[in-house]
Coordinates of C-alpha atoms and ligand atoms in Angstrom, one line a residue:
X1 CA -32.8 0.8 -17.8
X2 CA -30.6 2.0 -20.3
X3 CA -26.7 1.7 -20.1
X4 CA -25.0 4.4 -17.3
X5 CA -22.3 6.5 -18.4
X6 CA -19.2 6.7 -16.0
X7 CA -18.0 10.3 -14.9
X8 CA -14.9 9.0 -15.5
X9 CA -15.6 9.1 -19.2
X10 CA -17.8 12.5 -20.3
X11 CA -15.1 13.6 -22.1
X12 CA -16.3 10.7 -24.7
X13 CA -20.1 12.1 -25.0
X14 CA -19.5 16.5 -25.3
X15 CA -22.7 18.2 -26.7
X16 CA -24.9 14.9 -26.0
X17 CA -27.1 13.5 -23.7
X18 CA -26.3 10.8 -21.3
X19 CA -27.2 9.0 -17.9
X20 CA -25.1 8.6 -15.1
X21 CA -25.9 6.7 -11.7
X22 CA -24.3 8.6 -9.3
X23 CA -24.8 10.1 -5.2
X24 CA -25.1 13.7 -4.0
X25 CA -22.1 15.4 -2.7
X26 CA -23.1 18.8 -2.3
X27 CA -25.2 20.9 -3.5
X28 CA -25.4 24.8 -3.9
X29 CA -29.0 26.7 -5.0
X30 CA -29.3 30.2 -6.0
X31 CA -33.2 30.4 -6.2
X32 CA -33.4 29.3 -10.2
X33 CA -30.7 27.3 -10.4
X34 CA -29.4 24.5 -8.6
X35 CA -25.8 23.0 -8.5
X36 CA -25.7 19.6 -7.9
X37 CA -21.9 17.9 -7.4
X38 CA -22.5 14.3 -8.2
X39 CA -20.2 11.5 -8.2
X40 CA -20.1 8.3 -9.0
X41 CA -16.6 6.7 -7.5
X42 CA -15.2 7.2 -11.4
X43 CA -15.0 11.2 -10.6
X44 CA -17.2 14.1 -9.7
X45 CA -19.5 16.2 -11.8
X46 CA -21.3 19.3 -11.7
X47 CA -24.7 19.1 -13.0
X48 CA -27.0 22.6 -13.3
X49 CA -30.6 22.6 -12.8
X50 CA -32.6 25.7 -14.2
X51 CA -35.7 25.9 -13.2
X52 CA -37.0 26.8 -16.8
X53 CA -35.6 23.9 -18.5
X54 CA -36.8 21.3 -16.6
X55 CA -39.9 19.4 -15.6
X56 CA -41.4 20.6 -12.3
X57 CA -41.2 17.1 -11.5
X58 CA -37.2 17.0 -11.9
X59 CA -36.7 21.1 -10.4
X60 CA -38.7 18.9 -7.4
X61 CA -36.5 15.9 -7.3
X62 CA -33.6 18.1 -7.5
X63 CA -34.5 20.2 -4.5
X64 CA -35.1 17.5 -1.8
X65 CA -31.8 15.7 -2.6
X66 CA -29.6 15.5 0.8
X67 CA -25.7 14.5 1.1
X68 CA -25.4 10.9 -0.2
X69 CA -28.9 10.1 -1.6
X70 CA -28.6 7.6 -5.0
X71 CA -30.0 8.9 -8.4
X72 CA -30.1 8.5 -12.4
X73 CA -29.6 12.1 -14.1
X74 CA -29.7 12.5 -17.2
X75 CA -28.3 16.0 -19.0
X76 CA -26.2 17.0 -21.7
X77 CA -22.4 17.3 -21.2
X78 CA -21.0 20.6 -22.2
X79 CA -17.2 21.5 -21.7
X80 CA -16.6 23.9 -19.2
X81 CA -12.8 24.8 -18.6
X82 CA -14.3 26.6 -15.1
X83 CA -14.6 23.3 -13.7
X84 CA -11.7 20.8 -12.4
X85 CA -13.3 17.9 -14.7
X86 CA -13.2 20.5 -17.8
X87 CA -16.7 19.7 -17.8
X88 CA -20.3 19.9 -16.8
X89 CA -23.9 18.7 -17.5
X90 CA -26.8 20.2 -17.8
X91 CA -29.6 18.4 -16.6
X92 CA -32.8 16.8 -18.3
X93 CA -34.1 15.0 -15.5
X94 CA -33.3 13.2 -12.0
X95 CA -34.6 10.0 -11.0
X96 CA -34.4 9.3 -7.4
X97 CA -33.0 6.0 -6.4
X98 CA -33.6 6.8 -2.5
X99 CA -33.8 10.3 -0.7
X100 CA -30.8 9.6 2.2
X101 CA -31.6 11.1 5.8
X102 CA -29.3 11.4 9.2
X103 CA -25.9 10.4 6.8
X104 CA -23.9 9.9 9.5
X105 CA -20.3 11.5 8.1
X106 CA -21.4 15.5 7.8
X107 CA -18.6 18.3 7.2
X108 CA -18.1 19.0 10.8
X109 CA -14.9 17.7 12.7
X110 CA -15.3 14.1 13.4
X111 CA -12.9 12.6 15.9
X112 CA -10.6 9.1 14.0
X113 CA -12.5 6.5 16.4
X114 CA -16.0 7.9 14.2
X115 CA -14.9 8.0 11.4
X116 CA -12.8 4.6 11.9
X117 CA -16.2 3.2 13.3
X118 CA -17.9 4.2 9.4
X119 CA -15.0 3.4 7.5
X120 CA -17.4 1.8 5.5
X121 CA -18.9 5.0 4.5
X122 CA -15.6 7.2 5.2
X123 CA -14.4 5.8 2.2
X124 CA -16.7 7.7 0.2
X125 CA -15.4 11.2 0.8
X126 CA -12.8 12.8 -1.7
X127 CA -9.8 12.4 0.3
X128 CA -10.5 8.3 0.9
X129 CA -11.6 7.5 -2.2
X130 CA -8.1 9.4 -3.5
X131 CA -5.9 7.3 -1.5
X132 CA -8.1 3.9 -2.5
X133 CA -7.2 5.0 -6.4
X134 CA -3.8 5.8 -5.5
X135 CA -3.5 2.1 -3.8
X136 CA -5.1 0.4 -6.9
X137 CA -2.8 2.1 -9.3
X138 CA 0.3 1.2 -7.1
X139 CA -0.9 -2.2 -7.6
X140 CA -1.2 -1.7 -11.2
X141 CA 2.1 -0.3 -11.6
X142 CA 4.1 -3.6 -9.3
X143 CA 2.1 -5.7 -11.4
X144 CA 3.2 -4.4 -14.7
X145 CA 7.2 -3.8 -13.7
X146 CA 7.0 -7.4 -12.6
X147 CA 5.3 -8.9 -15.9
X148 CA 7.2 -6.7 -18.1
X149 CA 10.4 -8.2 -16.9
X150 CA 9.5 -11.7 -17.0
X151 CA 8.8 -12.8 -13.8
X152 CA 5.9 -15.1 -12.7
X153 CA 3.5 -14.3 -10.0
X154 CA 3.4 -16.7 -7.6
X155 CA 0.8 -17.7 -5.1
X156 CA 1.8 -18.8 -1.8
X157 CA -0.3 -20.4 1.3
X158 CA -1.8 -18.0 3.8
X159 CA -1.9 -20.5 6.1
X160 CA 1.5 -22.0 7.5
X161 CA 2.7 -24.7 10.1
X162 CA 5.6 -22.2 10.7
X163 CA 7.2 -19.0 10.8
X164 CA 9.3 -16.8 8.5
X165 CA 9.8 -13.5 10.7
X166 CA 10.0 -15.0 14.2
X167 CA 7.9 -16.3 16.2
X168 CA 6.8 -13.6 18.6
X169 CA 4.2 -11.9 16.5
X170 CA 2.5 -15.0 15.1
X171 CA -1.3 -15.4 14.7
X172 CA -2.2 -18.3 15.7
X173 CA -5.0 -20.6 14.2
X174 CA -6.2 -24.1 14.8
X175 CA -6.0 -26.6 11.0
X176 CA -8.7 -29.3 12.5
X177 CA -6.2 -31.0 14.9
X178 CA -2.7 -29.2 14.4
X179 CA -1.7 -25.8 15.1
X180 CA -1.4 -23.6 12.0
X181 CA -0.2 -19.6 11.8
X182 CA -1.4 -16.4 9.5
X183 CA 1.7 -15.9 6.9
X184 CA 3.7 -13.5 7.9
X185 CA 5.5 -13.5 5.2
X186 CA 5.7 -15.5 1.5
X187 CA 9.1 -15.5 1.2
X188 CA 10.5 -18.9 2.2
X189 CA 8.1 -20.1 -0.2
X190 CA 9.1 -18.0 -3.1
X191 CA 12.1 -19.5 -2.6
X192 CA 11.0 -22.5 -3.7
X193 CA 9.0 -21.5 -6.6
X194 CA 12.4 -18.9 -7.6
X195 CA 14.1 -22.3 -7.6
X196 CA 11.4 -24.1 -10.1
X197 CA 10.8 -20.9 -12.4
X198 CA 13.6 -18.0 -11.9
X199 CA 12.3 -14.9 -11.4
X200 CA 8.7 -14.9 -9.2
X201 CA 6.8 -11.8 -7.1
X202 CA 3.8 -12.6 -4.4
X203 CA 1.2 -10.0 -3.9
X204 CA -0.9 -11.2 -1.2
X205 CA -1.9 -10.4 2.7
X206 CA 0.4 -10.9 5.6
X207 CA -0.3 -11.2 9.3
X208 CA 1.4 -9.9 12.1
X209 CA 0.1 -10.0 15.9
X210 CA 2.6 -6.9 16.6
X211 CA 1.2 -5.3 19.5
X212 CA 2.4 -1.9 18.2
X213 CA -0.1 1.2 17.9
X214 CA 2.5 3.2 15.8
X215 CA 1.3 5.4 12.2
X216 CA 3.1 2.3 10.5
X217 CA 1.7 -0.8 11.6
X218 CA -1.4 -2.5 10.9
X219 CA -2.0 -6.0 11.8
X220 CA -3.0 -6.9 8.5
X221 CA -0.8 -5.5 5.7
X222 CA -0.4 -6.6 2.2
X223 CA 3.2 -7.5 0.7
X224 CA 5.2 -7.6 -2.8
X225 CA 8.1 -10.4 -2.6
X226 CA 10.1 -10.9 -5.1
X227 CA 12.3 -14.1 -5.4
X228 CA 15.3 -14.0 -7.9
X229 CA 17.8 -17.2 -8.4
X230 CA 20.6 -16.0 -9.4
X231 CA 20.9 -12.6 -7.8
X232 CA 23.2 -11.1 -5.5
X233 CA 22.7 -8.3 -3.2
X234 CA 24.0 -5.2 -5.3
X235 CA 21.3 -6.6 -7.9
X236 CA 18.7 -6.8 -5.8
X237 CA 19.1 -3.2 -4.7
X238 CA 19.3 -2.0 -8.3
X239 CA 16.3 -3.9 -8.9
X240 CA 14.5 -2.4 -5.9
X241 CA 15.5 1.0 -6.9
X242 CA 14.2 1.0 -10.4
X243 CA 10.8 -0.6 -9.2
X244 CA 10.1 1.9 -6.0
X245 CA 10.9 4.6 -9.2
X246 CA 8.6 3.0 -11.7
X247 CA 5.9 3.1 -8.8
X248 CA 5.9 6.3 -8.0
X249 CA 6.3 7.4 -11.6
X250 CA 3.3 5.8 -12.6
X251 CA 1.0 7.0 -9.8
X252 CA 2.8 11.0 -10.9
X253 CA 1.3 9.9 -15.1
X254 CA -1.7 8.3 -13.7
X255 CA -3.2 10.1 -10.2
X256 CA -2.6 13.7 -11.1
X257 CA -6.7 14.6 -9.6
X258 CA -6.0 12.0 -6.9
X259 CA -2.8 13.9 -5.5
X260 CA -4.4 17.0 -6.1
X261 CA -7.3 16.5 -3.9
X262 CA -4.7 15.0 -0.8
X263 CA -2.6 18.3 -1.7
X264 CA 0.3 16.2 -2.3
X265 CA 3.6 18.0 -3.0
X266 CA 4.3 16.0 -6.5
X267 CA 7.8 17.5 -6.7
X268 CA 9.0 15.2 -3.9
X269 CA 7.6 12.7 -5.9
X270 CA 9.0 13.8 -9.1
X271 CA 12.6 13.5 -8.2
X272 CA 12.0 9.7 -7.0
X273 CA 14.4 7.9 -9.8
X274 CA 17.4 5.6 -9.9
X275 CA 20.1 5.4 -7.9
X276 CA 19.1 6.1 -4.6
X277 CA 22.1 6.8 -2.0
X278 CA 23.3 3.7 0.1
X279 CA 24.9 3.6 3.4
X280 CA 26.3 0.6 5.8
X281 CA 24.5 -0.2 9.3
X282 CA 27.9 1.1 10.5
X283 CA 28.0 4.6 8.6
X284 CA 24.3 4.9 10.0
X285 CA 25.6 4.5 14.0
X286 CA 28.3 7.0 13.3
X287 CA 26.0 9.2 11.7
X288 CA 23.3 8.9 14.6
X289 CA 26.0 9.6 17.3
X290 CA 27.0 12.8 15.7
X291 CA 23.5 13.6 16.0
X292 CA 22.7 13.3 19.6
X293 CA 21.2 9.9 19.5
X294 CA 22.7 7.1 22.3
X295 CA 22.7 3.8 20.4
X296 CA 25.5 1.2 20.8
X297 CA 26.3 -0.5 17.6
X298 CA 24.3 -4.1 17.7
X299 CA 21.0 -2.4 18.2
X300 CA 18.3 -2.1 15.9
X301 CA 16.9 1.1 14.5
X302 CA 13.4 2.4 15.8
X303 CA 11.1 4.6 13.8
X304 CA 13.1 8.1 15.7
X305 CA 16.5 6.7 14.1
X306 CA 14.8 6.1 10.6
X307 CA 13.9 9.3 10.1
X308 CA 16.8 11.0 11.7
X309 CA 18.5 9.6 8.8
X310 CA 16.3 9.5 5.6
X311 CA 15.5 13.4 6.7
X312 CA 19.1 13.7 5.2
X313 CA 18.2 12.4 1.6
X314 CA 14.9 13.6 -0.9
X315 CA 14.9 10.2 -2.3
X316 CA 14.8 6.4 -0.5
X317 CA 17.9 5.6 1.2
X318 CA 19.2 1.7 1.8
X319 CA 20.8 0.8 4.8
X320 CA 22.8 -2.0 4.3
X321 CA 24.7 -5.0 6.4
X322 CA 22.8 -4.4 9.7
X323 CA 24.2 -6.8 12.5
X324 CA 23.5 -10.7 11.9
X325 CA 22.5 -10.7 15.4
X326 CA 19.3 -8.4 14.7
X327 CA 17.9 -9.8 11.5
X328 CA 15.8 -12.9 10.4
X329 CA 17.7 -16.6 10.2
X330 CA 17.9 -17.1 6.4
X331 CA 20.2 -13.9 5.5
X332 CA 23.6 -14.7 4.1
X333 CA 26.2 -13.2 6.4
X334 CA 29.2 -11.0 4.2
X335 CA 31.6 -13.7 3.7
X336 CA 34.4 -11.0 4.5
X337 CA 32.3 -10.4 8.1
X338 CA 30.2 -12.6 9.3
X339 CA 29.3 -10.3 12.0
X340 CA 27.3 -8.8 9.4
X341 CA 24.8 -9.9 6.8
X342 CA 23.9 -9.4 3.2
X343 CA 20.7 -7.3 3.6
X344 CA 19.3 -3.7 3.3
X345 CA 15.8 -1.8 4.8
X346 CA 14.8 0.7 2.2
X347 CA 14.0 3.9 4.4
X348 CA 11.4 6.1 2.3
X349 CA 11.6 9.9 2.6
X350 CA 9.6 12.5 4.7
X351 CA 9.6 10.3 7.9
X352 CA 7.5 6.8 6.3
X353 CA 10.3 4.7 7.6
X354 CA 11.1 1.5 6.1
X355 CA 9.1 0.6 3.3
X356 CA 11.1 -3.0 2.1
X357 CA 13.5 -5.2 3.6
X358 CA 15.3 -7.7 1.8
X359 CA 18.4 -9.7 1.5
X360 CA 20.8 -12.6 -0.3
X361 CA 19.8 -15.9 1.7
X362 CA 22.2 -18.2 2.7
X363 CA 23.0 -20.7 0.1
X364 CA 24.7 -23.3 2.1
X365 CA 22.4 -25.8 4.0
X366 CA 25.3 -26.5 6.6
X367 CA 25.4 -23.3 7.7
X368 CA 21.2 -22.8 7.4
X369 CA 20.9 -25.5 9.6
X370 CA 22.9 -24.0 12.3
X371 CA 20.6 -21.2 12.1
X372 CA 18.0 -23.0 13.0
X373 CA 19.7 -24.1 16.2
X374 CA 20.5 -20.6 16.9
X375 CA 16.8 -19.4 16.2
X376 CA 15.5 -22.3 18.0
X377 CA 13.5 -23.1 15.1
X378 CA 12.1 -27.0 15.1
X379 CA 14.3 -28.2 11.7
X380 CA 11.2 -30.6 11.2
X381 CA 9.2 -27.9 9.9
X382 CA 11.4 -26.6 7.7
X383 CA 12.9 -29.9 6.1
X384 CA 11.5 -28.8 3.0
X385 CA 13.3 -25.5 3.4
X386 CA 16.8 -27.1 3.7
X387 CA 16.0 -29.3 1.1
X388 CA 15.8 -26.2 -1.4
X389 CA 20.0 -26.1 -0.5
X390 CA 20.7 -29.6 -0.6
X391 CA 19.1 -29.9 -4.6
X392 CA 20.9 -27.8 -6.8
X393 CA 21.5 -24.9 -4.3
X394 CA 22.5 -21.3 -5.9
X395 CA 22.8 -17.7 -5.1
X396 CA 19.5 -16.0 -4.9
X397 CA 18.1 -12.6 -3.3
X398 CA 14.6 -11.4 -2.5
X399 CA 13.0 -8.6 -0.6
X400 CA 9.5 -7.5 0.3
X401 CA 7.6 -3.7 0.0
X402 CA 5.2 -2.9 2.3
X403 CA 1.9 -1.6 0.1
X404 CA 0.3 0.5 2.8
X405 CA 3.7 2.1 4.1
X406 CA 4.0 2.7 0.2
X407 CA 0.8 4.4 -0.2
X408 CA 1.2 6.6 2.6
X409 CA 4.2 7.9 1.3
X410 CA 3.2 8.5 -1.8
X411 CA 0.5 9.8 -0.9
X412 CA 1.9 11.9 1.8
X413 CA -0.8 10.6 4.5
X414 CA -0.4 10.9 8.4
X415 CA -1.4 7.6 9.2
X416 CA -1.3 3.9 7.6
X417 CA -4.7 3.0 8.3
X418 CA -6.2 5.1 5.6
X419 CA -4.1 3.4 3.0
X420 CA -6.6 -0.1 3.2
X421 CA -9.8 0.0 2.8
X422 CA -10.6 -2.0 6.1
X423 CA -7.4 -1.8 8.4
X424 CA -7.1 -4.1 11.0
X425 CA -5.2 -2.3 13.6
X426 CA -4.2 -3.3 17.2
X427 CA -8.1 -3.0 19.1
X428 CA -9.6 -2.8 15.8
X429 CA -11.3 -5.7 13.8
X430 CA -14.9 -3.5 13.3
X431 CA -16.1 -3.2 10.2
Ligands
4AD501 O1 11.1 -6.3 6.8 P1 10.0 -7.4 6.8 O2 9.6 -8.0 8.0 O3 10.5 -8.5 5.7 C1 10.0 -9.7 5.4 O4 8.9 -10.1 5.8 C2 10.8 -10.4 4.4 N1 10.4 -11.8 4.6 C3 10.4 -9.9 3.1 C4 11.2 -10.6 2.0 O5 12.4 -10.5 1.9 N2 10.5 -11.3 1.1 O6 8.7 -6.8 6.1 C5 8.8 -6.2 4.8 C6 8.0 -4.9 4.7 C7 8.6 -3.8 5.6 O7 9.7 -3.2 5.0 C8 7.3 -2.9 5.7 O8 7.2 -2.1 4.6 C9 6.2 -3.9 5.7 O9 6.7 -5.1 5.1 N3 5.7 -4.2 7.1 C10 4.6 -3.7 7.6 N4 3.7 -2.8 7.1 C11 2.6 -2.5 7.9 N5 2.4 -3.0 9.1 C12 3.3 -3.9 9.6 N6 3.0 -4.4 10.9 C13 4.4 -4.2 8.9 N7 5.5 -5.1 9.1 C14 6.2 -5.0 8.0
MG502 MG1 12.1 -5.3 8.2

C-alpha cells in the first residue's frame, strides 16, 4: 500500500495524483457524475466521478458506497475556489475498504440519550469532530503560554489519601487495604512542586462525585493549575487574563473551519483581550439586589447569579474576595478583612459561568492549621502540607481553568458534554 495523503494537506499536491483513506459522508449523483464528500478526520473533500473517465469497475464502487463505508481513492487534486476546502479531486479509482450498512447516526432528528448512547460514532459528524479540534488546540495553546513563560509542567497523583475541595463530592476507591480518593484537584500538590521549581502548571483529569445534572458539570473533567511562588493575587489575575486571551486568540488563528461549521459568532471571541473588568463579592450582592435577585450577603453564587452578572460584560469578568466562610481552607484571608479572602472565580461571557477559580494560599502554618480544625480535616493527612509552611514558607498564588467549561464557551456549545470525547456525566459511564 502506498503512503495516504491527509485531506488536511491537498493544498501540497495541486494538479497531481494522490491517495487518500478516507469514509463517505454524503454523496450526490446526477446520472454521469457522482459527488462523493469524503473525509478523513484531517478535513472533507469533494471528489467527482464521471462515468467516462473511469473504470466501470470504480463508476461501480463509487455507486454502492453508503454513509460511513471506508475506502482508498485515488484522483487528481485540482483547485476549486467553489468549494469550502478551495479544492477538489477528481477521481481515478476507489478501493473499497468495507461497504457500511444500517449506520446507526442518519440525518434525521436523534434524541441526546441516542446519540449519547453512540458517542463513539457521534463523534464523527462535522459538528463533533469541530469541537474535538477546538479542544486539542485549546490544549495546544495552555501548553505553549505555559512553556513559553518558563514554567514546568508538573505531574501530580490521581490517586489521593485526601481531599483538596471538600469532602462531600469525593470518589471513593479502595488502595489494597486503605481508603484512597479520585483527585479532585492537583493543587495542594503543585504547591509543593511551586516550592521546589517556581513556576509549575498540571494538565490532567479531575474527579468529582457532584450529583449535579447541570449543562456545566461532568463528573470527570480535565483541569489547568498553575502554581506560582512568589505571586500575589493582583498577579495571578493578570496572569489569568492574558492566558484565557492567548487561548481564545489562538483557537480565532487556528480553528477558523472549525467555528465555521459550529456557526460560532467569532466577534465575541475577537474582543477576548487583556484587562478584563473586576468586581468584589460585595459589588456583586449589591449589583444582584438591584436586579431582583434575594441573596443575603454570605451566600454563594449559583449558575442564575453568574450569569445575571457576566451578561453585563462582553469579556470574562473576576469576582473577587467572596466570603471566607464559602471557599476552600487554604485561601489567604485579606489581611485588612478577614471576613474575606484573597480569591477570584473567572465568570466567562454568554451564560458559561465560571470557568477558573483561584486564589493566594495562606502562607502562615499557624493560621493553616486552624483551618484544618475549622474544616474538620484530619491534620495527619496533610502533615506534608503544613510542612510546605514550616520550610521556607512564601507568598504564592495559583488557580485552576476548567477545559470543558472553556471549550464550550469558545465554542459557543449548549451543553458540556460534547466538549470530551467520552463524558462521564451523573447516570452516564457508557461508552
Ligand atoms: O473552582 P474549583 O473547584 O477550584 C479548584 O479545584 C482549585 N483547587 C483550583 C486551583 O486553584 N488550583 O475548580 C476549578 C475549575 C472551575 O472554575 C470550573 O471551570 C471547573 O474547574 N470545574 C468543573 N468543570 C466541569 N465539571 C465540574 N463538575 C467542575 N467543577 C469544577
Ligand atoms: Mg470554584
Amino acid at each position: 500500500m502506498s503512503n495516504v495523503c491527509l485531506i488536511r494537506e491537498v493544498n501540497r499536491f495541486v494538479d497531481q495524483s494522490v491517495k487518500i483513506g478516507c469514509w463517505l459522508h454524503n454523496k450526490r449523483s446526477s446520472g454521469k457524475i457522482q459527488f462523493l464528500q469524503l473525509r478523513d478526520g484531517s478535513g472533507y473533500i469533494q471528489a467527482v466521478v464521471a462515468k467516462n473517465e473511469v473504470s466501470p469497475e470504480t463508476w461501480e464502487a463509487a455507486s454502492k458506497l453508503t454513509h460511513e463505508s471506508s475506502l482508498y481513492v485515488t484522483g487528481t487534486i485540482r483547485s476549486d475556489s467553489r468549494s469550502q476546502s478551495g479544492f477538489e479531486m477528481t477521481v481515478q479509482s476507489v478501493d473499497i475498504i468495507q461497504i457500511t450498512e444500517d449506520y446507526p447516526i442518519t440525518p434525521k432528528e436523534h434524541g441526546v440519550d441516542f446519540l449519547m448512547d453512540h458517542r463513539h460514532l457521534w463523534i464523527r459528524s462535522p459538528r463533533q469532530r469541530a469541537v474535538l479540534a477546538v479542544r486539542a488546540q485549546v490544549i495546544r495553546a495552555v501548553q505553549q503560554f505555559f512553556d513559553d513563560r518558563g514554567f514546568y509542567l508538573v505531574d501530580p497523583p490521581i490517586l489521593t489519601p485526601s481531599s483538596c475541595e471538600g469532602t462531600t463530592n469525593l470518589f471513593h476507591t479502595k488502595y489494597f487495604d486503605e481508603d484512597a480518593y479520585l483527585t479532585q484537584s492537583g493543587q495542594l500538590y503543585m504547591e509543593a512542586a511551586a516550592m521546589a521549581m517556581g513556576r509549575v502548571y498540571s494538565f490532567g483529569p479531575t474527579f468529582r462525585a457532584e450529583k449535579s445534572k447541570t449543562r456545566r458539570h461532568l463528573i470527570e473533567f480535565w483541569m489547568i493549575e498553575p502554581e506560582m511562588a512568589f505571586v500575589d493575587q493582583q498577579e495571578n489575575m493578570n496572569i489569568q487574563e492574558q492566558f484565557v486571551s492567548f487561548v481564545v486568540q489562538s483557537v480565532l488563528q487556528n480553528c477558523r473551519a472549525e467555528l465555521q461549521t459550529l456557526e460560532r459568532d467569532v466577534s465575541k471571541l475577537e474582543s477576548i483581550v487583556p484587562p478584563f473588568p473586576r468586581i468584589s463579592y460585595d459589588e456583586a450582592i449589591v449589583f444582584l439586589k438591584e436586579n431582583g435577585f434575594d441573596i443575603p450577603w454570605g451566600e454563594d453564587f449559583g449558575a442564575p447569579h453568574e450569569t445575571a452578572i457576566a451578561a453585563s460584560y462582553d469579556k470574562p469578568v473576576f469576582i473577587t474576595n467572596y466570603p471566607t466562610e464559602i471557599k476552600s481552607f487554604y485561601m489567604k484571608p485579606d489581611p485588612n478583612r478577614p471576613e474575606v479572602v484573597l480569591c477570584a472565580d473567572m465568570i466567562a461571557p454568554e451564560g458559561y459561568g465560571e470557568i477558573i477559580g483561584g486564589s493566594q494560599r495562606i502562607d502562615d502554618p499557624q493560621l493553616l492549621a486552624e483551618r484544618f480544625d475549622e474544616h474538620n480535616l484530619p491534620q495527619e493527612a496533610y502533615q506534608w502540607y503544613l510542612d510546605l509552611r514550616k520550610y521556607g514558607t512564601v507568598p504564592h498564588s495559583g488557580f485552576g481553568l476548567g477545559l470543558e467549561r472553556t471549550v464550550a464557551w469558545i465554542c459557543g456549545l449548549e451543553h458540556v458534554r460534547e466538549t470530551i470525547p467520552f463524558p462521564r456525566l451523573l447516570y452516564r459511564l457508557y461508552p
